CSV table of C-alpha atoms and ligand atoms in Angstrom, one decimal:
chain,number,residue,atom,x,y,z
A,256,UNK,CA,-24.8,-16.6,-122.4
A,257,UNK,CA,-23.5,-16.0,-118.8
A,258,UNK,CA,-27.2,-16.4,-116.7
A,259,UNK,CA,-27.3,-19.6,-119.4
A,260,UNK,CA,-24.5,-20.8,-118.3
A,261,UNK,CA,-24.9,-20.2,-114.4
A,262,UNK,CA,-28.1,-22.1,-114.8
A,263,UNK,CA,-26.7,-25.2,-116.6
A,264,UNK,CA,-23.7,-25.4,-114.0
A,265,UNK,CA,-26.6,-24.8,-110.9
A,266,UNK,CA,-28.9,-27.6,-112.8
A,267,UNK,CA,-25.6,-29.9,-113.3
A,268,UNK,CA,-25.4,-29.5,-109.3
A,269,UNK,CA,-28.9,-30.3,-108.8
A,270,UNK,CA,-28.3,-33.3,-110.6
A,271,UNK,CA,-25.5,-34.6,-109.0
A,272,UNK,CA,-26.8,-33.5,-105.7
A,273,UNK,CA,-30.0,-35.6,-106.0
A,274,UNK,CA,-27.9,-38.7,-107.3
A,275,UNK,CA,-25.6,-39.0,-104.7
A,276,UNK,CA,-29.1,-38.0,-101.9
A,277,UNK,CA,-30.8,-40.7,-103.9
A,278,UNK,CA,-33.8,-37.5,-103.6
A,279,UNK,CA,-34.7,-34.7,-105.4
A,280,UNK,CA,-36.9,-33.0,-103.0
A,281,UNK,CA,-35.6,-34.0,-99.5
A,282,UNK,CA,-33.0,-31.3,-99.3
A,283,UNK,CA,-29.7,-31.3,-97.5
A,284,UNK,CA,-29.0,-34.2,-95.2
A,285,UNK,CA,-26.9,-32.7,-92.5
A,286,UNK,CA,-24.3,-35.0,-90.1
A,287,UNK,CA,-23.6,-33.6,-87.2
A,288,UNK,CA,-19.4,-34.2,-86.1
A,289,UNK,CA,-18.2,-33.5,-83.1
A,290,UNK,CA,-14.8,-33.1,-81.7
A,291,UNK,CA,-13.0,-32.6,-78.4
A,292,UNK,CA,-10.8,-29.6,-79.2
A,293,UNK,CA,-11.2,-25.5,-80.1
A,294,UNK,CA,-11.1,-25.2,-83.4
A,295,UNK,CA,-7.8,-23.9,-84.1
A,296,UNK,CA,-6.0,-27.4,-83.5
A,297,UNK,CA,-5.3,-29.9,-85.6
A,298,UNK,CA,-8.1,-32.6,-84.7
A,299,UNK,CA,-10.9,-29.5,-86.3
A,300,UNK,CA,-8.6,-28.6,-88.7
A,301,UNK,CA,-9.2,-31.9,-90.5
A,302,UNK,CA,-12.2,-32.3,-89.3
A,303,UNK,CA,-13.0,-28.7,-91.3
A,304,UNK,CA,-11.1,-29.8,-94.2
A,305,UNK,CA,-13.3,-33.2,-94.5
A,306,UNK,CA,-16.3,-30.7,-94.6
A,307,UNK,CA,-15.7,-28.9,-97.2
A,308,UNK,CA,-14.5,-32.0,-99.1
A,309,UNK,CA,-17.7,-33.5,-98.5
A,310,UNK,CA,-20.2,-30.7,-99.2
A,311,UNK,CA,-18.1,-30.4,-102.7
A,312,UNK,CA,-18.0,-33.8,-103.6
A,313,UNK,CA,-22.0,-34.5,-102.8
A,314,UNK,CA,-22.5,-31.0,-104.6
A,315,UNK,CA,-24.4,-30.2,-101.1
A,316,UNK,CA,-26.6,-33.3,-100.7
A,317,UNK,CA,-24.5,-33.6,-97.9
A,318,UNK,CA,-24.2,-30.5,-94.8
A,319,UNK,CA,-21.9,-31.4,-92.4
A,320,UNK,CA,-22.3,-29.4,-88.9
A,321,UNK,CA,-19.4,-29.8,-87.2
A,322,UNK,CA,-18.9,-29.1,-83.1
A,323,UNK,CA,-15.1,-28.3,-82.2
A,324,UNK,CA,-14.1,-27.4,-78.4
A,325,UNK,CA,-16.1,-30.1,-76.7
A,326,UNK,CA,-19.9,-28.5,-77.3
A,327,UNK,CA,-21.3,-31.9,-78.4
A,328,UNK,CA,-19.2,-34.4,-77.1
A,329,UNK,CA,-16.0,-34.3,-74.9
A,330,UNK,CA,-12.5,-36.1,-75.2
A,331,UNK,CA,-13.3,-38.8,-72.9
A,332,UNK,CA,-17.1,-40.0,-74.2
A,333,UNK,CA,-16.3,-39.1,-77.6
A,334,UNK,CA,-16.3,-43.2,-78.9
A,335,UNK,CA,-19.6,-43.7,-76.6
A,336,UNK,CA,-21.1,-40.7,-77.9
A,337,UNK,CA,-20.9,-41.8,-81.7
A,338,UNK,CA,-22.2,-45.1,-80.6
A,339,UNK,CA,-25.4,-44.0,-79.2
A,340,UNK,CA,-25.8,-41.6,-81.9
A,341,UNK,CA,-25.4,-38.1,-79.7
A,342,UNK,CA,-23.0,-37.5,-82.9
A,343,UNK,CA,-23.3,-38.7,-86.7
A,344,UNK,CA,-19.7,-38.5,-87.0
A,345,UNK,CA,-16.9,-38.0,-84.0
A,346,UNK,CA,-13.0,-37.7,-83.4
A,347,UNK,CA,-11.3,-39.1,-81.1
A,348,UNK,CA,-7.9,-39.7,-79.2
A,349,UNK,CA,-7.2,-43.5,-78.6
A,350,UNK,CA,-5.0,-42.7,-75.7
A,351,UNK,CA,-7.5,-41.1,-73.8
A,352,UNK,CA,-9.3,-44.6,-73.0
A,353,UNK,CA,-6.4,-47.3,-72.2
A,354,UNK,CA,-7.5,-50.7,-72.9
A,355,UNK,CA,-9.7,-50.1,-75.4
A,356,UNK,CA,-8.1,-50.4,-78.7
A,357,UNK,CA,-5.2,-53.0,-78.7
A,358,UNK,CA,-3.8,-52.9,-81.7
A,359,UNK,CA,-4.5,-49.2,-83.1
A,360,UNK,CA,-2.7,-48.1,-79.9
A,361,UNK,CA,0.8,-49.9,-81.5
A,362,UNK,CA,1.2,-46.1,-82.6
A,363,UNK,CA,2.0,-45.4,-78.8
A,364,UNK,CA,5.2,-47.9,-79.2
A,365,UNK,CA,9.0,-46.5,-78.7
A,366,UNK,CA,9.6,-47.1,-81.7
A,367,UNK,CA,10.5,-43.9,-83.2
A,368,UNK,CA,7.9,-42.7,-86.2
A,369,UNK,CA,9.5,-40.3,-88.0
A,370,UNK,CA,6.8,-37.9,-88.7
A,371,UNK,CA,2.8,-37.9,-88.9
A,372,UNK,CA,2.6,-38.6,-92.7
A,373,UNK,CA,4.4,-41.6,-91.8
A,374,UNK,CA,2.2,-42.9,-88.4
A,375,UNK,CA,-0.8,-42.3,-90.0
A,376,UNK,CA,-0.1,-44.1,-93.2
A,377,UNK,CA,1.0,-47.3,-91.0
A,378,UNK,CA,-2.3,-46.6,-89.1
A,379,UNK,CA,-4.3,-47.1,-91.9
A,380,UNK,CA,-2.8,-50.1,-93.6
A,381,UNK,CA,-2.6,-51.6,-90.2
A,382,UNK,CA,-6.3,-50.8,-89.7
A,383,UNK,CA,-7.2,-52.2,-93.3
A,384,UNK,CA,-5.8,-55.5,-92.6
A,385,UNK,CA,-6.4,-56.2,-89.8
A,386,UNK,CA,-9.9,-54.9,-89.4
A,387,UNK,CA,-9.8,-55.3,-85.1
A,388,UNK,CA,-12.9,-55.2,-83.3
A,389,UNK,CA,-12.4,-52.8,-81.6
A,390,UNK,CA,-13.6,-50.5,-84.3
A,391,UNK,CA,-16.9,-53.1,-85.0
A,392,UNK,CA,-20.0,-51.0,-83.8
A,393,UNK,CA,-18.9,-47.5,-85.8
A,394,UNK,CA,-17.7,-47.0,-89.8
A,395,UNK,CA,-14.2,-45.8,-89.1
A,396,UNK,CA,-13.9,-42.8,-91.7
A,397,UNK,CA,-9.8,-41.5,-91.2
A,398,UNK,CA,-7.4,-42.2,-89.0
A,399,UNK,CA,-4.2,-40.4,-88.4
A,400,UNK,CA,-1.2,-40.4,-85.5
A,401,UNK,CA,-0.1,-37.4,-84.2
A,402,UNK,CA,3.7,-36.0,-85.4
A,403,UNK,CA,6.2,-38.0,-82.6
A,404,UNK,CA,5.7,-36.4,-79.5
A,405,UNK,CA,8.3,-34.3,-77.3
A,406,UNK,CA,8.7,-32.9,-73.9
A,407,UNK,CA,7.5,-29.4,-73.0
A,408,UNK,CA,8.6,-27.5,-70.3
A,409,UNK,CA,9.1,-24.8,-67.5
A,410,UNK,CA,12.2,-25.8,-66.3
A,411,UNK,CA,14.9,-27.4,-68.8
A,412,UNK,CA,14.7,-30.7,-69.0
A,413,UNK,CA,18.6,-31.3,-71.2
A,414,UNK,CA,18.9,-35.4,-70.0
A,415,UNK,CA,16.9,-38.2,-68.4
A,416,UNK,CA,18.0,-37.1,-64.8
A,417,UNK,CA,16.5,-33.5,-64.9
A,418,UNK,CA,13.1,-35.8,-65.7
A,419,UNK,CA,13.5,-37.2,-62.3
A,420,UNK,CA,10.1,-36.9,-60.5
A,421,UNK,CA,9.2,-34.2,-62.5
A,422,UNK,CA,5.6,-33.8,-63.1
A,423,UNK,CA,3.9,-34.1,-67.0
A,424,UNK,CA,0.9,-33.8,-68.3
A,425,UNK,CA,0.6,-36.7,-71.1
A,426,UNK,CA,-2.2,-39.5,-71.8
A,427,UNK,CA,-2.4,-43.8,-72.4
A,428,UNK,CA,1.3,-44.8,-73.9
A,429,UNK,CA,2.8,-41.2,-73.5
A,430,UNK,CA,2.3,-41.7,-69.7
A,431,UNK,CA,3.6,-44.9,-69.9
A,432,UNK,CA,7.1,-43.7,-71.3
A,433,UNK,CA,6.7,-40.7,-68.6
A,434,UNK,CA,6.5,-43.2,-65.4
A,435,UNK,CA,9.7,-45.7,-67.3
A,436,UNK,CA,11.7,-42.5,-67.6
A,437,UNK,CA,11.5,-41.5,-64.1
A,438,UNK,CA,8.9,-39.1,-64.4
A,439,UNK,CA,5.0,-38.3,-62.9
A,440,UNK,CA,2.7,-38.9,-65.6
A,441,UNK,CA,-0.6,-36.6,-65.0
A,442,UNK,CA,-2.9,-38.0,-67.5
A,443,UNK,CA,-5.4,-36.5,-68.6
A,444,UNK,CA,-7.0,-34.9,-72.4
A,445,UNK,CA,-5.7,-32.2,-74.7
A,446,UNK,CA,-8.1,-30.3,-73.6
A,447,UNK,CA,-8.0,-29.9,-70.2
A,448,UNK,CA,-4.2,-29.4,-70.2
A,449,UNK,CA,-4.4,-25.4,-70.7
A,450,UNK,CA,-6.2,-25.5,-67.6
A,451,UNK,CA,-3.9,-27.5,-65.4
A,452,UNK,CA,-0.5,-25.8,-66.9
A,453,UNK,CA,-2.0,-22.4,-66.0
A,454,UNK,CA,-2.4,-23.3,-62.4
A,455,UNK,CA,0.8,-25.0,-62.4
A,456,UNK,CA,-0.3,-28.9,-61.4
A,457,UNK,CA,2.1,-29.8,-64.6
A,458,UNK,CA,5.4,-28.7,-65.2
A,459,UNK,CA,5.1,-29.3,-69.0
A,460,UNK,CA,3.8,-32.2,-71.6
A,461,UNK,CA,4.4,-34.8,-73.6
A,462,UNK,CA,2.8,-34.0,-76.8
A,463,UNK,CA,3.5,-33.6,-80.6
A,464,UNK,CA,4.6,-30.1,-81.0
A,465,UNK,CA,2.3,-28.1,-83.3
A,466,UNK,CA,0.7,-27.8,-79.9
A,467,UNK,CA,3.4,-25.3,-78.7
A,468,UNK,CA,1.4,-22.6,-81.1
A,469,UNK,CA,-1.5,-23.9,-81.1
A,470,UNK,CA,-2.4,-23.8,-77.7
A,471,UNK,CA,0.0,-21.2,-77.0
A,472,UNK,CA,2.1,-23.0,-74.7
A,473,UNK,CA,5.1,-21.5,-75.6
A,474,UNK,CA,4.5,-18.8,-73.7
A,475,UNK,CA,4.7,-21.4,-70.8
A,476,UNK,CA,6.7,-23.7,-71.6
A,477,UNK,CA,10.2,-22.0,-72.8
A,478,UNK,CA,11.8,-25.0,-73.1
A,479,UNK,CA,11.6,-28.5,-75.6
A,480,UNK,CA,13.1,-31.8,-75.1
A,481,UNK,CA,13.7,-33.8,-78.6
A,482,UNK,CA,12.9,-37.4,-77.2
A,483,UNK,CA,10.7,-38.3,-80.5
A,484,UNK,CA,9.9,-42.0,-79.0
A,485,UNK,CA,6.0,-42.2,-80.0
A,486,UNK,CA,2.3,-41.1,-81.0
A,487,UNK,CA,-0.9,-40.4,-80.0
A,488,UNK,CA,-3.7,-42.4,-82.4
A,489,UNK,CA,-6.7,-40.7,-83.7
A,490,UNK,CA,-9.9,-42.1,-85.5
A,491,UNK,CA,-12.6,-40.6,-86.8
A,492,UNK,CA,-15.7,-42.5,-86.6
A,493,UNK,CA,-19.4,-42.4,-88.0
A,494,UNK,CA,-22.2,-43.7,-85.9
A,495,UNK,CA,-23.3,-47.1,-87.9
A,496,UNK,CA,-27.2,-46.3,-87.8
A,497,UNK,CA,-26.2,-43.2,-89.8
A,498,UNK,CA,-24.2,-44.6,-92.0
A,499,UNK,CA,-26.2,-47.3,-93.0
A,500,UNK,CA,-28.8,-44.7,-93.7
A,501,UNK,CA,-27.0,-42.9,-96.2
A,502,UNK,CA,-27.8,-43.4,-99.8
A,503,UNK,CA,-25.2,-45.6,-102.0
A,504,UNK,CA,-23.5,-42.2,-103.6
A,505,UNK,CA,-22.6,-40.8,-100.5
A,506,UNK,CA,-21.3,-43.4,-99.1
A,507,UNK,CA,-18.9,-43.7,-101.9
A,508,UNK,CA,-17.7,-40.3,-101.7
A,509,UNK,CA,-17.0,-41.1,-97.9
A,510,UNK,CA,-15.2,-44.3,-98.7
A,511,UNK,CA,-13.1,-42.6,-101.3
A,512,UNK,CA,-11.8,-39.2,-98.7
A,513,UNK,CA,-10.4,-41.9,-96.0
A,514,UNK,CA,-7.3,-42.3,-97.2
A,515,UNK,CA,-6.8,-39.8,-98.5
A,516,UNK,CA,-7.9,-37.6,-95.5
A,517,UNK,CA,-5.7,-39.9,-93.6
A,518,UNK,CA,-2.6,-38.4,-95.7
A,519,UNK,CA,-3.7,-35.1,-95.8
A,520,UNK,CA,-3.5,-34.4,-91.7
A,521,UNK,CA,-0.5,-36.6,-91.5
A,522,UNK,CA,1.5,-34.1,-93.7
A,523,UNK,CA,-0.9,-30.9,-92.6
A,524,UNK,CA,0.3,-31.7,-89.3
A,525,UNK,CA,4.0,-32.5,-90.0
A,526,UNK,CA,4.1,-28.7,-92.1
A,527,UNK,CA,2.5,-26.7,-89.4
A,528,UNK,CA,4.8,-28.6,-86.0
A,529,UNK,CA,8.1,-27.2,-88.4
A,530,UNK,CA,5.5,-23.4,-88.6
A,531,UNK,CA,5.0,-24.0,-84.6
A,532,UNK,CA,8.3,-24.3,-83.7
A,533,UNK,CA,9.7,-21.8,-85.6
A,534,UNK,CA,7.6,-19.2,-84.3
A,535,UNK,CA,8.3,-21.1,-80.7
A,536,UNK,CA,12.0,-20.6,-81.2
A,537,UNK,CA,11.9,-17.2,-82.6
A,538,UNK,CA,8.7,-14.9,-80.7
A,539,UNK,CA,8.7,-16.8,-78.4
A,540,UNK,CA,12.7,-17.4,-77.8
A,541,UNK,CA,11.9,-21.7,-76.6
A,542,UNK,CA,15.4,-23.1,-76.2
A,543,UNK,CA,15.8,-26.7,-77.6
A,544,UNK,CA,17.5,-29.9,-76.3
A,545,UNK,CA,18.6,-32.8,-77.4
A,546,UNK,CA,19.1,-36.1,-75.4
A,547,UNK,CA,22.8,-37.4,-75.2
A,548,UNK,CA,23.4,-40.5,-76.9
A,549,UNK,CA,23.9,-42.4,-73.8
A,550,UNK,CA,20.8,-41.0,-72.9
A,551,UNK,CA,19.0,-41.8,-75.8
A,552,UNK,CA,19.8,-45.8,-75.7
A,553,UNK,CA,19.4,-45.6,-71.6
A,554,UNK,CA,15.5,-44.6,-72.6
A,555,UNK,CA,15.5,-46.8,-75.0
A,556,UNK,CA,15.8,-50.0,-72.5
A,557,UNK,CA,13.9,-48.4,-70.0
A,558,UNK,CA,10.8,-47.9,-72.9
A,559,UNK,CA,11.7,-52.1,-74.1
A,560,UNK,CA,9.3,-53.6,-72.0
A,561,UNK,CA,6.2,-51.5,-73.2
A,562,UNK,CA,6.4,-54.1,-76.7
A,563,UNK,CA,6.2,-56.7,-74.9
A,564,UNK,CA,3.2,-55.3,-72.6
A,565,UNK,CA,1.5,-54.1,-75.5
A,566,UNK,CA,2.4,-57.5,-77.2
A,567,UNK,CA,0.4,-59.6,-74.3
A,568,UNK,CA,-2.4,-56.8,-74.6
A,569,UNK,CA,-2.9,-57.5,-77.9
A,570,UNK,CA,-2.8,-61.3,-77.8
A,571,UNK,CA,-5.7,-61.2,-75.6
A,572,UNK,CA,-7.6,-59.7,-77.5
A,573,UNK,CA,-7.5,-62.4,-79.9
A,574,UNK,CA,-4.9,-60.7,-82.5
A,575,UNK,CA,-1.0,-62.0,-84.1
A,576,UNK,CA,1.2,-59.0,-82.2
A,577,UNK,CA,3.7,-60.7,-83.5
A,578,UNK,CA,2.7,-60.0,-87.2
A,579,UNK,CA,1.0,-57.0,-86.5
A,580,UNK,CA,4.2,-55.6,-84.7
A,581,UNK,CA,6.4,-57.1,-87.7
A,582,UNK,CA,4.7,-55.5,-89.9
A,583,UNK,CA,4.3,-52.2,-88.3
A,584,UNK,CA,7.6,-51.7,-88.6
A,585,UNK,CA,7.7,-52.9,-92.0
A,586,UNK,CA,5.0,-50.6,-93.5
A,587,UNK,CA,7.3,-47.8,-91.6
A,588,UNK,CA,10.0,-48.4,-94.0
A,589,UNK,CA,8.1,-48.7,-96.5
A,590,UNK,CA,6.2,-45.2,-95.5
A,591,UNK,CA,9.9,-43.6,-94.7
A,592,UNK,CA,11.1,-44.4,-97.8
A,593,UNK,CA,8.0,-42.7,-99.5
A,594,UNK,CA,7.4,-39.8,-97.7
A,595,UNK,CA,11.4,-39.5,-96.5
A,596,UNK,CA,12.1,-39.6,-92.5
B,1249,3IO,C1,-3.7,-33.3,-79.5
B,1249,3IO,C2,-5.0,-33.4,-78.8
B,1249,3IO,C3,-6.0,-32.1,-79.2
B,1249,3IO,C4,-5.4,-31.4,-79.9
B,1249,3IO,C5,-4.2,-31.1,-80.3
B,1249,3IO,C6,-3.1,-32.1,-80.3
B,1249,3IO,N1,-2.0,-33.1,-80.9
B,1249,3IO,C7,-1.4,-33.4,-80.5
B,1249,3IO,C8,-2.5,-34.1,-79.2
B,1249,3IO,C9,-2.7,-35.3,-79.2
B,1249,3IO,C10,-3.0,-35.6,-78.0
B,1249,3IO,O1,-4.4,-36.3,-77.8
B,1249,3IO,C11,-2.7,-35.6,-76.3
B,1249,3IO,O2,-3.6,-36.0,-75.7
B,1249,3IO,O3,-1.4,-35.1,-76.1
């Protein structure tokens, strides 16, 4: 009985696999998936989750070979590398290539996104609605944004006064935030940040707080200042030819996973930020500051021009900036009502 049952399941899996792959004889189709940061960090955690889901849902017809830590493509050549076919799939941060992603960098604006979940769903819906040309050369497989960014530093930053002239690592919109607040942004991808902190080239960074644990920044940065102004947007993209070559059954599995994967990543990250900060406070003695109401108001005043500058870039790209910005705020409110602030 047991053997018969097992054999039956095996046959069923093979039939499903063959149906999805379109060919029984070819063996699994192997796809390479490149990522820039180390394996334990959130872009790679979501990559492994996607791999597991794909391998399960295609019943082994598709095998995903993952390359964390920049072993196949790095932070800055991820998008071009995937377009050129050096990897089938890649995970990129839009903030690392200023000017290349006009629409989706709306997530970098200082409008106080409340969570990675909300920001990721806003990003997904905006992309789906406007289908911007910035991703025309690739197939988009997931879109997500980090939890809101905050200051992590070696020195206490209790208010805007302490930020003046302070060298902090960031990228893209986060670098603009620092500049407008009087800090000195040092722009580099996250993957280069551990070394910069180690060598004391920077006094801290502006990013989402799960990195305190995942990169052990809490061992160096004993202070966190809550700002929650904006986020870093990410995309998982696939080479067009690789996509076009997939059997229809596999395409369907990938398509059905897109929004789900984006939401999963947001929810994973929000939970992980909490874990990271619990660990940072309890195990690492990290101290957390909030800005005074006066400083928050002053900061928002200084950051406001970022919105007009973004609109100008988006209009230049031929997109309706005012409508997109309005839709972003509307979606943000809708998802905050659904998922909480
Ligand atoms: C990030 C990038 C790689 C690994 C973990 C991360 N957490 C937040 C980010 C956002 C980001 O790209 C950045 O540069 O702060």
